[in-house]
Amino acid sequence: MPGQRRRRRQRRDERERAAARFAPETGHWEVLFETQDASEWRAHMRRLRSSGTRIDWTAVRMDTLCGRLVHPTVYRLSLFVPDADRDPRQGPAGS
């Protein structure tokens, strides 16, 4: 198919940029919201999307930790917080 190689390369490049941007040495993930109630999770996400707050959704991680009999399912919203002593426009540490 025409353009398949280009699209594959673009997706690979995007994954590499994301891996470098969110590498452990560049910052950490801070939990903003966590719940075991799915309806509370959906309501919180709806409020966040409808609020006037500007959110960089590329730096947000939404996790669903699937439960079993012993552990309940947990919904977690995390935001990547870059280290204060690093310039976010720089590449990964050591480059």
PDB file of N, CA and C in Angstrom:
ATOM      1  N   MET A   1       0.840  -1.183   0.000  1.00  0.00           N
ATOM      2  CA  MET A   1       0.000   0.000   0.000  1.00  0.00           C
ATOM      3  C   MET A   1       0.886   1.248   0.000  1.00  0.00           C
ATOM      4  N   PRO A   2       0.521   2.229  -0.812  1.00  0.00           N
ATOM      5  CA  PRO A   2       1.305   3.456  -0.867  1.00  0.00           C
ATOM      6  C   PRO A   2       1.284   4.194   0.470  1.00  0.00           C
ATOM      7  N   GLY A   3       2.424   4.670   0.895  1.00  0.00           N
ATOM      8  CA  GLY A   3       2.525   5.469   2.112  1.00  0.00           C
ATOM      9  C   GLY A   3       2.623   4.668   3.396  1.00  0.00           C
ATOM     10  N   GLN A   4       2.539   3.344   3.314  1.00  0.00           N
ATOM     11  CA  GLN A   4       2.571   2.540   4.531  1.00  0.00           C
ATOM     12  C   GLN A   4       3.918   2.667   5.254  1.00  0.00           C
ATOM     13  N   ARG A   5       4.996   2.686   4.493  1.00  0.00           N
ATOM     14  CA  ARG A   5       6.325   2.806   5.098  1.00  0.00           C
ATOM     15  C   ARG A   5       6.463   4.140   5.831  1.00  0.00           C
ATOM     16  N   ARG A   6       5.948   5.208   5.214  1.00  0.00           N
ATOM     17  CA  ARG A   6       6.018   6.532   5.838  1.00  0.00           C
ATOM     18  C   ARG A   6       5.206   6.567   7.140  1.00  0.00           C
ATOM     19  N   ARG A   7       3.981   6.020   7.112  1.00  0.00           N
ATOM     20  CA  ARG A   7       3.150   6.000   8.321  1.00  0.00           C
ATOM     21  C   ARG A   7       3.800   5.171   9.421  1.00  0.00           C
ATOM     22  N   ARG A   8       4.354   4.048   9.060  1.00  0.00           N
ATOM     23  CA  ARG A   8       5.031   3.204  10.053  1.00  0.00           C
ATOM     24  C   ARG A   8       6.203   3.956  10.675  1.00  0.00           C
ATOM     25  N   ARG A   9       6.973   4.651   9.857  1.00  0.00           N
ATOM     26  CA  ARG A   9       8.117   5.416  10.355  1.00  0.00           C
ATOM     27  C   ARG A   9       7.649   6.560  11.253  1.00  0.00           C
ATOM     28  N   GLN A  10       6.540   7.232  10.875  1.00  0.00           N
ATOM     29  CA  GLN A  10       6.006   8.319  11.704  1.00  0.00           C
ATOM     30  C   GLN A  10       5.563   7.810  13.069  1.00  0.00           C
ATOM     31  N   ARG A  11       4.871   6.670  13.090  1.00  0.00           N
ATOM     32  CA  ARG A  11       4.437   6.097  14.374  1.00  0.00           C
ATOM     33  C   ARG A  11       5.628   5.712  15.233  1.00  0.00           C
ATOM     34  N   ARG A  12       6.668   5.143  14.623  1.00  0.00           N
ATOM     35  CA  ARG A  12       7.881   4.782  15.365  1.00  0.00           C
ATOM     36  C   ARG A  12       8.554   6.033  15.930  1.00  0.00           C
ATOM     37  N   ASP A  13       8.644   7.082  15.116  1.00  0.00           N
ATOM     38  CA  ASP A  13       9.265   8.328  15.583  1.00  0.00           C
ATOM     39  C   ASP A  13       8.470   8.943  16.736  1.00  0.00           C
ATOM     40  N   GLU A  14       7.129   8.890  16.658  1.00  0.00           N
ATOM     41  CA  GLU A  14       6.289   9.412  17.748  1.00  0.00           C
ATOM     42  C   GLU A  14       6.518   8.633  19.035  1.00  0.00           C
ATOM     43  N   ARG A  15       6.610   7.301  18.928  1.00  0.00           N
ATOM     44  CA  ARG A  15       6.875   6.475  20.121  1.00  0.00           C
ATOM     45  C   ARG A  15       8.228   6.815  20.732  1.00  0.00           C
ATOM     46  N   GLU A  16       9.243   7.022  19.889  1.00  0.00           N
ATOM     47  CA  GLU A  16      10.581   7.353  20.393  1.00  0.00           C
ATOM     48  C   GLU A  16      10.588   8.718  21.076  1.00  0.00           C
ATOM     49  N   ARG A  17       9.887   9.703  20.496  1.00  0.00           N
ATOM     50  CA  ARG A  17       9.815  11.030  21.117  1.00  0.00           C
ATOM     51  C   ARG A  17       9.104  10.962  22.471  1.00  0.00           C
ATOM     52  N   ALA A  18       8.016  10.202  22.537  1.00  0.00           N
ATOM     53  CA  ALA A  18       7.285  10.049  23.800  1.00  0.00           C
ATOM     54  C   ALA A  18       8.140   9.342  24.844  1.00  0.00           C
ATOM     55  N   ALA A  19       8.879   8.319  24.430  1.00  0.00           N
ATOM     56  CA  ALA A  19       9.747   7.602  25.372  1.00  0.00           C
ATOM     57  C   ALA A  19      10.827   8.528  25.919  1.00  0.00           C
ATOM     58  N   ALA A  20      11.390   9.396  25.073  1.00  0.00           N
ATOM     59  CA  ALA A  20      12.411  10.332  25.530  1.00  0.00           C
ATOM     60  C   ALA A  20      11.800  11.413  26.424  1.00  0.00           C
ATOM     61  N   ARG A  21      10.606  11.875  26.070  1.00  0.00           N
ATOM     62  CA  ARG A  21       9.962  12.950  26.845  1.00  0.00           C
ATOM     63  C   ARG A  21       9.562  12.476  28.242  1.00  0.00           C
ATOM     64  N   PHE A  22       9.083  11.236  28.353  1.00  0.00           N
ATOM     65  CA  PHE A  22       8.587  10.729  29.628  1.00  0.00           C
ATOM     66  C   PHE A  22       9.558   9.746  30.287  1.00  0.00           C
ATOM     67  N   ALA A  23      10.825   9.820  29.949  1.00  0.00           N
ATOM     68  CA  ALA A  23      11.823   8.936  30.558  1.00  0.00           C
ATOM     69  C   ALA A  23      11.942   9.233  32.054  1.00  0.00           C
ATOM     70  N   PRO A  24      12.244   8.215  32.866  1.00  0.00           N
ATOM     71  CA  PRO A  24      12.318   8.405  34.323  1.00  0.00           C
ATOM     72  C   PRO A  24      13.304   9.493  34.762  1.00  0.00           C
ATOM     73  N   GLU A  25      14.371   9.693  34.013  1.00  0.00           N
ATOM     74  CA  GLU A  25      15.349  10.701  34.426  1.00  0.00           C
ATOM     75  C   GLU A  25      14.908  12.128  34.109  1.00  0.00           C
ATOM     76  N   THR A  26      13.808  12.295  33.374  1.00  0.00           N
ATOM     77  CA  THR A  26      13.341  13.642  33.033  1.00  0.00           C
ATOM     78  C   THR A  26      12.228  14.141  33.951  1.00  0.00           C
ATOM     79  N   GLY A  27      11.641  13.257  34.763  1.00  0.00           N
ATOM     80  CA  GLY A  27      10.570  13.680  35.658  1.00  0.00           C
ATOM     81  C   GLY A  27       9.894  12.485  36.301  1.00  0.00           C
ATOM     82  N   HIS A  28       8.673  12.721  36.799  1.00  0.00           N
ATOM     83  CA  HIS A  28       7.932  11.642  37.463  1.00  0.00           C
ATOM     84  C   HIS A  28       6.432  11.800  37.216  1.00  0.00           C
ATOM     85  N   TRP A  29       5.693  10.715  37.434  1.00  0.00           N
ATOM     86  CA  TRP A  29       4.236  10.731  37.293  1.00  0.00           C
ATOM     87  C   TRP A  29       3.614  11.024  38.642  1.00  0.00           C
ATOM     88  N   GLU A  30       2.759  12.027  38.692  1.00  0.00           N
ATOM     89  CA  GLU A  30       2.081  12.432  39.929  1.00  0.00           C
ATOM     90  C   GLU A  30       0.603  12.070  39.819  1.00  0.00           C
ATOM     91  N   VAL A  31       0.113  11.303  40.786  1.00  0.00           N
ATOM     92  CA  VAL A  31      -1.290  10.885  40.769  1.00  0.00           C
ATOM     93  C   VAL A  31      -2.177  12.079  41.129  1.00  0.00           C
ATOM     94  N   LEU A  32      -3.129  12.396  40.236  1.00  0.00           N
ATOM     95  CA  LEU A  32      -4.054  13.507  40.468  1.00  0.00           C
ATOM     96  C   LEU A  32      -5.381  13.031  41.047  1.00  0.00           C
ATOM     97  N   PHE A  33      -5.798  11.842  40.629  1.00  0.00           N
ATOM     98  CA  PHE A  33      -7.099  11.335  41.057  1.00  0.00           C
ATOM     99  C   PHE A  33      -7.057   9.812  41.008  1.00  0.00           C
ATOM    100  N   GLU A  34      -7.650   9.181  42.014  1.00  0.00           N
ATOM    101  CA  GLU A  34      -7.711   7.721  42.054  1.00  0.00           C
ATOM    102  C   GLU A  34      -9.004   7.302  42.739  1.00  0.00           C
ATOM    103  N   THR A  35      -9.673   6.311  42.159  1.00  0.00           N
ATOM    104  CA  THR A  35     -10.930   5.831  42.720  1.00  0.00           C
ATOM    105  C   THR A  35     -11.146   4.377  42.346  1.00  0.00           C
ATOM    106  N   GLN A  36     -12.061   3.735  43.059  1.00  0.00           N
ATOM    107  CA  GLN A  36     -12.456   2.367  42.732  1.00  0.00           C
ATOM    108  C   GLN A  36     -13.862   2.346  42.126  1.00  0.00           C
ATOM    109  N   ASP A  37     -14.480   3.506  42.025  1.00  0.00           N
ATOM    110  CA  ASP A  37     -15.843   3.621  41.524  1.00  0.00           C
ATOM    111  C   ASP A  37     -15.833   4.117  40.076  1.00  0.00           C
ATOM    112  N   ALA A  38     -16.323   3.298  39.145  1.00  0.00           N
ATOM    113  CA  ALA A  38     -16.294   3.645  37.720  1.00  0.00           C
ATOM    114  C   ALA A  38     -17.137   4.879  37.410  1.00  0.00           C
ATOM    115  N   SER A  39     -18.281   5.029  38.055  1.00  0.00           N
ATOM    116  CA  SER A  39     -19.132   6.197  37.778  1.00  0.00           C
ATOM    117  C   SER A  39     -18.480   7.481  38.302  1.00  0.00           C
ATOM    118  N   GLU A  40     -17.797   7.393  39.431  1.00  0.00           N
ATOM    119  CA  GLU A  40     -17.067   8.552  39.962  1.00  0.00           C
ATOM    120  C   GLU A  40     -15.931   8.933  39.014  1.00  0.00           C
ATOM    121  N   TRP A  41     -15.254   7.917  38.444  1.00  0.00           N
ATOM    122  CA  TRP A  41     -14.172   8.131  37.477  1.00  0.00           C
ATOM    123  C   TRP A  41     -14.708   8.866  36.243  1.00  0.00           C
ATOM    124  N   ARG A  42     -15.820   8.391  35.691  1.00  0.00           N
ATOM    125  CA  ARG A  42     -16.392   9.022  34.498  1.00  0.00           C
ATOM    126  C   ARG A  42     -16.843  10.454  34.793  1.00  0.00           C
ATOM    127  N   ALA A  43     -17.439  10.671  35.962  1.00  0.00           N
ATOM    128  CA  ALA A  43     -17.885  12.018  36.334  1.00  0.00           C
ATOM    129  C   ALA A  43     -16.699  12.969  36.469  1.00  0.00           C
ATOM    130  N   HIS A  44     -15.622  12.499  37.077  1.00  0.00           N
ATOM    131  CA  HIS A  44     -14.427  13.344  37.240  1.00  0.00           C
ATOM    132  C   HIS A  44     -13.833  13.690  35.869  1.00  0.00           C
ATOM    133  N   MET A  45     -13.746  12.702  34.981  1.00  0.00           N
ATOM    134  CA  MET A  45     -13.198  12.957  33.646  1.00  0.00           C
ATOM    135  C   MET A  45     -14.094  13.928  32.870  1.00  0.00           C
ATOM    136  N   ARG A  46     -15.404  13.781  33.009  1.00  0.00           N
ATOM    137  CA  ARG A  46     -16.346  14.689  32.337  1.00  0.00           C
ATOM    138  C   ARG A  46     -16.156  16.119  32.836  1.00  0.00           C
ATOM    139  N   ARG A  47     -16.023  16.283  34.169  1.00  0.00           N
ATOM    140  CA  ARG A  47     -15.795  17.620  34.741  1.00  0.00           C
ATOM    141  C   ARG A  47     -14.483  18.214  34.248  1.00  0.00           C
ATOM    142  N   LEU A  48     -13.446  17.397  34.177  1.00  0.00           N
ATOM    143  CA  LEU A  48     -12.138  17.877  33.728  1.00  0.00           C
ATOM    144  C   LEU A  48     -12.198  18.348  32.277  1.00  0.00           C
ATOM    145  N   ARG A  49     -12.853  17.581  31.433  1.00  0.00           N
ATOM    146  CA  ARG A  49     -12.943  17.933  30.006  1.00  0.00           C
ATOM    147  C   ARG A  49     -13.791  19.180  29.782  1.00  0.00           C
ATOM    148  N   SER A  50     -14.823  19.361  30.600  1.00  0.00           N
ATOM    149  CA  SER A  50     -15.712  20.511  30.400  1.00  0.00           C
ATOM    150  C   SER A  50     -15.214  21.772  31.110  1.00  0.00           C
ATOM    151  N   SER A  51     -14.265  21.636  32.023  1.00  0.00           N
ATOM    152  CA  SER A  51     -13.758  22.811  32.737  1.00  0.00           C
ATOM    153  C   SER A  51     -12.911  23.665  31.795  1.00  0.00           C
ATOM    154  N   GLY A  52     -12.715  24.902  32.172  1.00  0.00           N
ATOM    155  CA  GLY A  52     -11.920  25.817  31.366  1.00  0.00           C
ATOM    156  C   GLY A  52     -10.419  25.627  31.536  1.00  0.00           C
ATOM    157  N   THR A  53     -10.024  24.688  32.379  1.00  0.00           N
ATOM    158  CA  THR A  53      -8.609  24.446  32.642  1.00  0.00           C
ATOM    159  C   THR A  53      -7.926  23.891  31.400  1.00  0.00           C
ATOM    160  N   ARG A  54      -6.805  24.485  31.046  1.00  0.00           N
ATOM    161  CA  ARG A  54      -6.031  23.991  29.911  1.00  0.00           C
ATOM    162  C   ARG A  54      -5.177  22.828  30.388  1.00  0.00           C
ATOM    163  N   ILE A  55      -5.353  21.690  29.762  1.00  0.00           N
ATOM    164  CA  ILE A  55      -4.646  20.470  30.154  1.00  0.00           C
ATOM    165  C   ILE A  55      -3.869  19.955  28.957  1.00  0.00           C
ATOM    166  N   ASP A  56      -2.606  19.631  29.181  1.00  0.00           N
ATOM    167  CA  ASP A  56      -1.791  18.994  28.145  1.00  0.00           C
ATOM    168  C   ASP A  56      -2.096  17.498  28.199  1.00  0.00           C
ATOM    169  N   TRP A  57      -3.058  17.049  27.387  1.00  0.00           N
ATOM    170  CA  TRP A  57      -3.505  15.660  27.437  1.00  0.00           C
ATOM    171  C   TRP A  57      -2.432  14.689  26.975  1.00  0.00           C
ATOM    172  N   THR A  58      -1.374  15.196  26.308  1.00  0.00           N
ATOM    173  CA  THR A  58      -0.295  14.290  25.910  1.00  0.00           C
ATOM    174  C   THR A  58       0.559  13.903  27.106  1.00  0.00           C
ATOM    175  N   ALA A  59       0.472  14.678  28.199  1.00  0.00           N
ATOM    176  CA  ALA A  59       1.266  14.392  29.398  1.00  0.00           C
ATOM    177  C   ALA A  59       0.409  13.778  30.508  1.00  0.00           C
ATOM    178  N   VAL A  60      -0.774  13.282  30.147  1.00  0.00           N
ATOM    179  CA  VAL A  60      -1.684  12.669  31.118  1.00  0.00           C
ATOM    180  C   VAL A  60      -1.731  11.173  30.855  1.00  0.00           C
ATOM    181  N   ARG A  61      -1.743  10.416  31.930  1.00  0.00           N
ATOM    182  CA  ARG A  61      -1.839   8.961  31.821  1.00  0.00           C
ATOM    183  C   ARG A  61      -3.079   8.498  32.571  1.00  0.00           C
ATOM    184  N   MET A  62      -3.940   7.722  31.891  1.00  0.00           N
ATOM    185  CA  MET A  62      -5.144   7.173  32.512  1.00  0.00           C
ATOM    186  C   MET A  62      -4.954   5.670  32.633  1.00  0.00           C
ATOM    187  N   ASP A  63      -4.873   5.183  33.860  1.00  0.00           N
ATOM    188  CA  ASP A  63      -4.649   3.765  34.110  1.00  0.00           C
ATOM    189  C   ASP A  63      -5.903   3.118  34.674  1.00  0.00           C
ATOM    190  N   THR A  64      -6.167   1.907  34.229  1.00  0.00           N
ATOM    191  CA  THR A  64      -7.213   1.069  34.814  1.00  0.00           C
ATOM    192  C   THR A  64      -6.510  -0.185  35.291  1.00  0.00           C
ATOM    193  N   LEU A  65      -6.349  -0.298  36.585  1.00  0.00           N
ATOM    194  CA  LEU A  65      -5.686  -1.456  37.165  1.00  0.00           C
ATOM    195  C   LEU A  65      -6.772  -2.486  37.454  1.00  0.00           C
ATOM    196  N   CYS A  66      -6.846  -3.486  36.611  1.00  0.00           N
ATOM    197  CA  CYS A  66      -7.932  -4.457  36.678  1.00  0.00           C
ATOM    198  C   CYS A  66      -7.836  -5.308  37.935  1.00  0.00           C
ATOM    199  N   GLY A  67      -8.945  -5.424  38.605  1.00  0.00           N
ATOM    200  CA  GLY A  67      -8.998  -6.159  39.855  1.00  0.00           C
ATOM    201  C   GLY A  67      -9.337  -7.620  39.666  1.00  0.00           C
ATOM    202  N   ARG A  68      -9.202  -8.342  40.730  1.00  0.00           N
ATOM    203  CA  ARG A  68      -9.585  -9.750  40.801  1.00  0.00           C
ATOM    204  C   ARG A  68     -10.452  -9.894  42.044  1.00  0.00           C
ATOM    205  N   LEU A  69     -10.605 -11.095  42.511  1.00  0.00           N
ATOM    206  CA  LEU A  69     -11.440 -11.323  43.685  1.00  0.00           C
ATOM    207  C   LEU A  69     -10.916 -10.607  44.918  1.00  0.00           C
ATOM    208  N   VAL A  70      -9.606 -10.601  45.079  1.00  0.00           N
ATOM    209  CA  VAL A  70      -9.007 -10.021  46.285  1.00  0.00           C
ATOM    210  C   VAL A  70      -8.812  -8.513  46.152  1.00  0.00           C
ATOM    211  N   HIS A  71      -8.411  -8.042  44.963  1.00  0.00           N
ATOM    212  CA  HIS A  71      -8.122  -6.626  44.747  1.00  0.00           C
ATOM    213  C   HIS A  71      -9.186  -6.005  43.839  1.00  0.00           C
ATOM    214  N   PRO A  72      -9.796  -4.907  44.249  1.00  0.00           N
ATOM    215  CA  PRO A  72     -10.796  -4.252  43.390  1.00  0.00           C
ATOM    216  C   PRO A  72     -10.123  -3.491  42.246  1.00  0.00           C
ATOM    217  N   THR A  73     -10.894  -3.206  41.200  1.00  0.00           N
ATOM    218  CA  THR A  73     -10.393  -2.417  40.077  1.00  0.00           C
ATOM    219  C   THR A  73     -10.159  -0.980  40.540  1.00  0.00           C
ATOM    220  N   VAL A  74      -9.041  -0.404  40.091  1.00  0.00           N
ATOM    221  CA  VAL A  74      -8.674   0.958  40.478  1.00  0.00           C
ATOM    222  C   VAL A  74      -8.499   1.792  39.204  1.00  0.00           C
ATOM    223  N   TYR A  75      -9.060   2.977  39.206  1.00  0.00           N
ATOM    224  CA  TYR A  75      -8.930   3.935  38.101  1.00  0.00           C
ATOM    225  C   TYR A  75      -8.026   5.062  38.589  1.00  0.00           C
ATOM    226  N   ARG A  76      -6.976   5.366  37.809  1.00  0.00           N
ATOM    227  CA  ARG A  76      -5.990   6.350  38.257  1.00  0.00           C
ATOM    228  C   ARG A  76      -5.666   7.325  37.127  1.00  0.00           C
ATOM    229  N   LEU A  77      -5.643   8.608  37.473  1.00  0.00           N
ATOM    230  CA  LEU A  77      -5.277   9.676  36.548  1.00  0.00           C
ATOM    231  C   LEU A  77      -3.966  10.284  37.036  1.00  0.00           C
ATOM    232  N   SER A  78      -2.945  10.259  36.172  1.00  0.00           N
ATOM    233  CA  SER A  78      -1.626  10.776  36.549  1.00  0.00           C
ATOM    234  C   SER A  78      -1.175  11.819  35.540  1.00  0.00           C
ATOM    235  N   LEU A  79      -0.381  12.756  36.019  1.00  0.00           N
ATOM    236  CA  LEU A  79       0.186  13.807  35.177  1.00  0.00           C
ATOM    237  C   LEU A  79       1.700  13.730  35.265  1.00  0.00           C
ATOM    238  N   PHE A  80       2.378  13.835  34.119  1.00  0.00           N
ATOM    239  CA  PHE A  80       3.836  13.812  34.120  1.00  0.00           C
ATOM    240  C   PHE A  80       4.350  15.179  34.534  1.00  0.00           C
ATOM    241  N   VAL A  81       5.206  15.197  35.554  1.00  0.00           N
ATOM    242  CA  VAL A  81       5.775  16.435  36.076  1.00  0.00           C
ATOM    243  C   VAL A  81       7.278  16.414  35.796  1.00  0.00           C
ATOM    244  N   PRO A  82       7.750  17.298  34.901  1.00  0.00           N
ATOM    245  CA  PRO A  82       9.183  17.333  34.607  1.00  0.00           C
ATOM    246  C   PRO A  82       9.969  17.823  35.827  1.00  0.00           C
ATOM    247  N   ASP A  83      11.209  17.358  35.937  1.00  0.00           N
ATOM    248  CA  ASP A  83      12.080  17.824  37.021  1.00  0.00           C
ATOM    249  C   ASP A  83      12.303  19.323  36.877  1.00  0.00           C
ATOM    250  N   ALA A  84      12.314  20.013  38.006  1.00  0.00           N
ATOM    251  CA  ALA A  84      12.456  21.470  38.001  1.00  0.00           C
ATOM    252  C   ALA A  84      13.841  21.911  37.542  1.00  0.00           C
ATOM    253  N   ASP A  85      14.858  21.100  37.776  1.00  0.00           N
ATOM    254  CA  ASP A  85      16.228  21.507  37.441  1.00  0.00           C
ATOM    255  C   ASP A  85      16.583  21.249  35.977  1.00  0.00           C
ATOM    256  N   ARG A  86      15.649  20.675  35.193  1.00  0.00           N
ATOM    257  CA  ARG A  86      15.902  20.422  33.776  1.00  0.00           C
ATOM    258  C   ARG A  86      15.029  21.316  32.914  1.00  0.00           C
ATOM    259  N   ASP A  87      15.569  21.721  31.771  1.00  0.00           N
ATOM    260  CA  ASP A  87      14.805  22.476  30.790  1.00  0.00           C
ATOM    261  C   ASP A  87      14.005  21.479  29.953  1.00  0.00           C
ATOM    262  N   PRO A  88      12.675  21.563  29.916  1.00  0.00           N
ATOM    263  CA  PRO A  88      11.879  20.576  29.185  1.00  0.00           C
ATOM    264  C   PRO A  88      12.128  20.567  27.679  1.00  0.00           C
ATOM    265  N   ARG A  89      12.712  21.649  27.146  1.00  0.00           N
ATOM    266  CA  ARG A  89      12.986  21.688  25.716  1.00  0.00           C
ATOM    267  C   ARG A  89      14.236  20.896  25.351  1.00  0.00           C
ATOM    268  N   GLN A  90      15.040  20.541  26.356  1.00  0.00           N
ATOM    269  CA  GLN A  90      16.236  19.744  26.098  1.00  0.00           C
ATOM    270  C   GLN A  90      15.842  18.302  25.847  1.00  0.00           C
ATOM    271  N   GLY A  91      16.739  17.587  25.230  1.00  0.00           N
ATOM    272  CA  GLY A  91      16.504  16.154  25.008  1.00  0.00           C
ATOM    273  C   GLY A  91      16.687  15.400  26.302  1.00  0.00           C
ATOM    274  N   PRO A  92      16.664  14.069  26.246  1.00  0.00           N
ATOM    275  CA  PRO A  92      16.866  13.279  27.451  1.00  0.00           C
ATOM    276  C   PRO A  92      18.250  13.497  28.043  1.00  0.00           C
ATOM    277  N   ALA A  93      18.384  13.244  29.327  1.00  0.00           N
ATOM    278  CA  ALA A  93      19.656  13.441  30.022  1.00  0.00           C
ATOM    279  C   ALA A  93      20.719  12.583  29.376  1.00  0.00           C
ATOM    280  N   GLY A  94      21.894  13.140  29.233  1.00  0.00           N
ATOM    281  CA  GLY A  94      23.015  12.400  28.668  1.00  0.00           C
ATOM    282  C   GLY A  94      23.104  12.516  27.163  1.00  0.00           C
ATOM    283  N   SER A  95      22.230  13.306  26.509  1.00  0.00           N
ATOM    284  CA  SER A  95      22.302  13.450  25.050  1.00  0.00           C
ATOM    285  C   SER A  95      23.107  14.666  24.701  1.00  0.00           C
TER     286      SER A  95
END
